[in-house]
Amino acid sequence: MRSLPMLDLHVEYAYMKPDIDAAIQRCLAHQKWILGPEVGELESKLVEYLGVQHAVGTSSGTEALVLSLRALSIKMKGQDYFDKADEIITTPFTFTATGDAILRSGATPVFVDVDPKTYNIDVSRIRSYLKENSSKAVGIIPVHLYGQSCNMDDILEIAREYNLFVVEDAAQAFGGMWKGKKLGSIGTLGAFSFFPSKNLGGFGDAGMVSTDDSEVASIVRMLLKHGGKDKYNVDYIGYNARMDTLQAAVIGAKFRFIDEFNARRRQVAELYTEGLKDFKGIKLLEILAAAYHVYNQYPIGVIEGGRDELQKYLKSKGVSSMVYYPFPLHRMKVFESGRSKAYKELLHAEQAAQSVLNLPIGPLQTRENTDYVIEAIKGYFN
Ligand SMILES: Cc1ncc(COP(=O)(O)O)c(C=O)c1O
């Protein structure tokens, strides 16, 4: 029987081995482990690739979000943390880190429901929340879930109208675009993750902040090095959240392949879509015409026959699958007890959490394996 992982990192490494090995060897030769030359080199590559003024390497995508918000608080309010009364609007259907970063910045997350067609934040809900509560909101964090862009035209329009910052959570969307513009370069800031399973993944944790705002970029740089320009005389409550040299080397080596790999992910996704589109019992997500989707994940909504049963069946056929995410954020203890707000019912997020199943996808996944997954799903429903 076949054994199909969600993503085969062994195959990817074999494909890029000479580049990655050479990059690691270079680090072994220079021994500059903290903020070695690879970090700055990767930042320069991303400045050019994303079309932004600044890219700052961080220790993870989570820290990229936290540092972004903290830097905005310092710039906007002149204080280390937001006040609890400051609200940041985001989706409840995301990885914990998105909402957690808001709590860690001192602000209150406000969860508004998702659009059931894309599982991304429902922009009309943001608008109606702001109509009722505009004075408290300071910003929005749209999450480009699974690699598909949110509707950035609408989000920017609302942000302008209400004078809000926009931090794009582009953790799952490296190389994705909205109307030809790279995600992470559209809002006030972008936050990326290079977690190993991301489209551009390291051999451990790493992340990146992107922005055109020089002041914010320089505050982020201070915060990730304990909070000061001078490590031994600091201004702000800081972190040790630098990007690791070795990660920068690996990510820098893999960077050459990112456009090719994203195109390949899109081909795998097309096969899934073609194979599953007319299938009763399964809902496929809608792809916005203006979005260049980079498919960090390929989700299906299991609307008949039981999601967990399908997952078990696939497992019996050697096919891995994952539920991203089983709990919407507003259902988690950490966001309870007055720490966050939910705007009206979050029914679509609840439904998504109950029905979504993510199928194996990777740039080097063979057509044979993708067909095998499709046939296994069909087998279950037949
Ligand atoms: C949407 C989203 N936001 C934030 C993060 C946090 O990134 P990291 O795991 O690099 O801290 C992730 C990734 O895990 C993510 O998927």
PDB file of C-alpha atoms and ligand atoms in Angstrom, residues 60-62 65 94-95 97-98 143 169 171-172 193 195 198 206 325, ligand 1:
ATOM      1  CA  SER A  60       9.438  32.638  13.675  1.00  0.00           C
ATOM      2  CA  GLY A  61       6.236  33.748  11.994  1.00  0.00           C
ATOM      3  CA  THR A  62       4.653  34.147  15.405  1.00  0.00           C
ATOM      4  CA  LEU A  65       3.409  39.093  14.090  1.00  0.00           C
ATOM      5  CA  THR A  94      -6.623  30.696  11.608  1.00  0.00           C
ATOM      6  CA  PHE A  95      -3.650  29.309  13.474  1.00  0.00           C
ATOM      7  CA  ALA A  97      -0.568  32.538  16.627  1.00  0.00           C
ATOM      8  CA  THR A  98      -2.584  35.195  14.807  1.00  0.00           C
ATOM      9  CA  VAL A 143      -4.889  36.028   7.109  1.00  0.00           C
ATOM     10  CA  ASP A 169      -0.601  37.384   8.048  1.00  0.00           C
ATOM     11  CA  ALA A 171       2.495  32.904   6.931  1.00  0.00           C
ATOM     12  CA  GLN A 172       0.851  30.472   4.511  1.00  0.00           C
ATOM     13  CA  SER A 193       6.598  32.116   8.479  1.00  0.00           C
ATOM     14  CA  PHE A 195       8.170  26.900   9.381  1.00  0.00           C
ATOM     15  CA  LYS A 198       5.403  26.398   4.596  1.00  0.00           C
ATOM     16  CA  ALA A 206      12.106  31.363  11.182  1.00  0.00           C
ATOM     17  CA  TYR A 325      -8.220  23.967  12.129  1.00  0.00           C
TER      18      TYR A 325
HETATM   19  C1  LIG B   1      -1.744  31.706   9.618  1.00  0.00           C
HETATM   20  C2  LIG B   1      -0.505  31.539  10.447  1.00  0.00           C
HETATM   21  N1  LIG B   1      -0.093  32.553  11.225  1.00  0.00           N
HETATM   22  C3  LIG B   1       1.023  32.461  11.970  1.00  0.00           C
HETATM   23  C4  LIG B   1       1.791  31.330  11.967  1.00  0.00           C
HETATM   24  C5  LIG B   1       2.970  31.257  12.886  1.00  0.00           C
HETATM   25  O1  LIG B   1       4.156  30.961  12.247  1.00  0.00           O
HETATM   26  P1  LIG B   1       5.318  30.162  13.010  1.00  0.00           P
HETATM   27  O2  LIG B   1       4.883  28.753  13.146  1.00  0.00           O
HETATM   28  O3  LIG B   1       6.500  30.327  12.097  1.00  0.00           O
HETATM   29  O4  LIG B   1       5.537  30.820  14.304  1.00  0.00           O
HETATM   30  C6  LIG B   1       1.417  30.249  11.149  1.00  0.00           C
HETATM   31  C7  LIG B   1       2.214  29.031  11.030  1.00  0.00           C
HETATM   32  O5  LIG B   1       2.339  28.123  11.704  1.00  0.00           O
HETATM   33  C8  LIG B   1       0.232  30.347  10.385  1.00  0.00           C
HETATM   34  O6  LIG B   1      -0.183  29.341   9.627  1.00  0.00           O
END
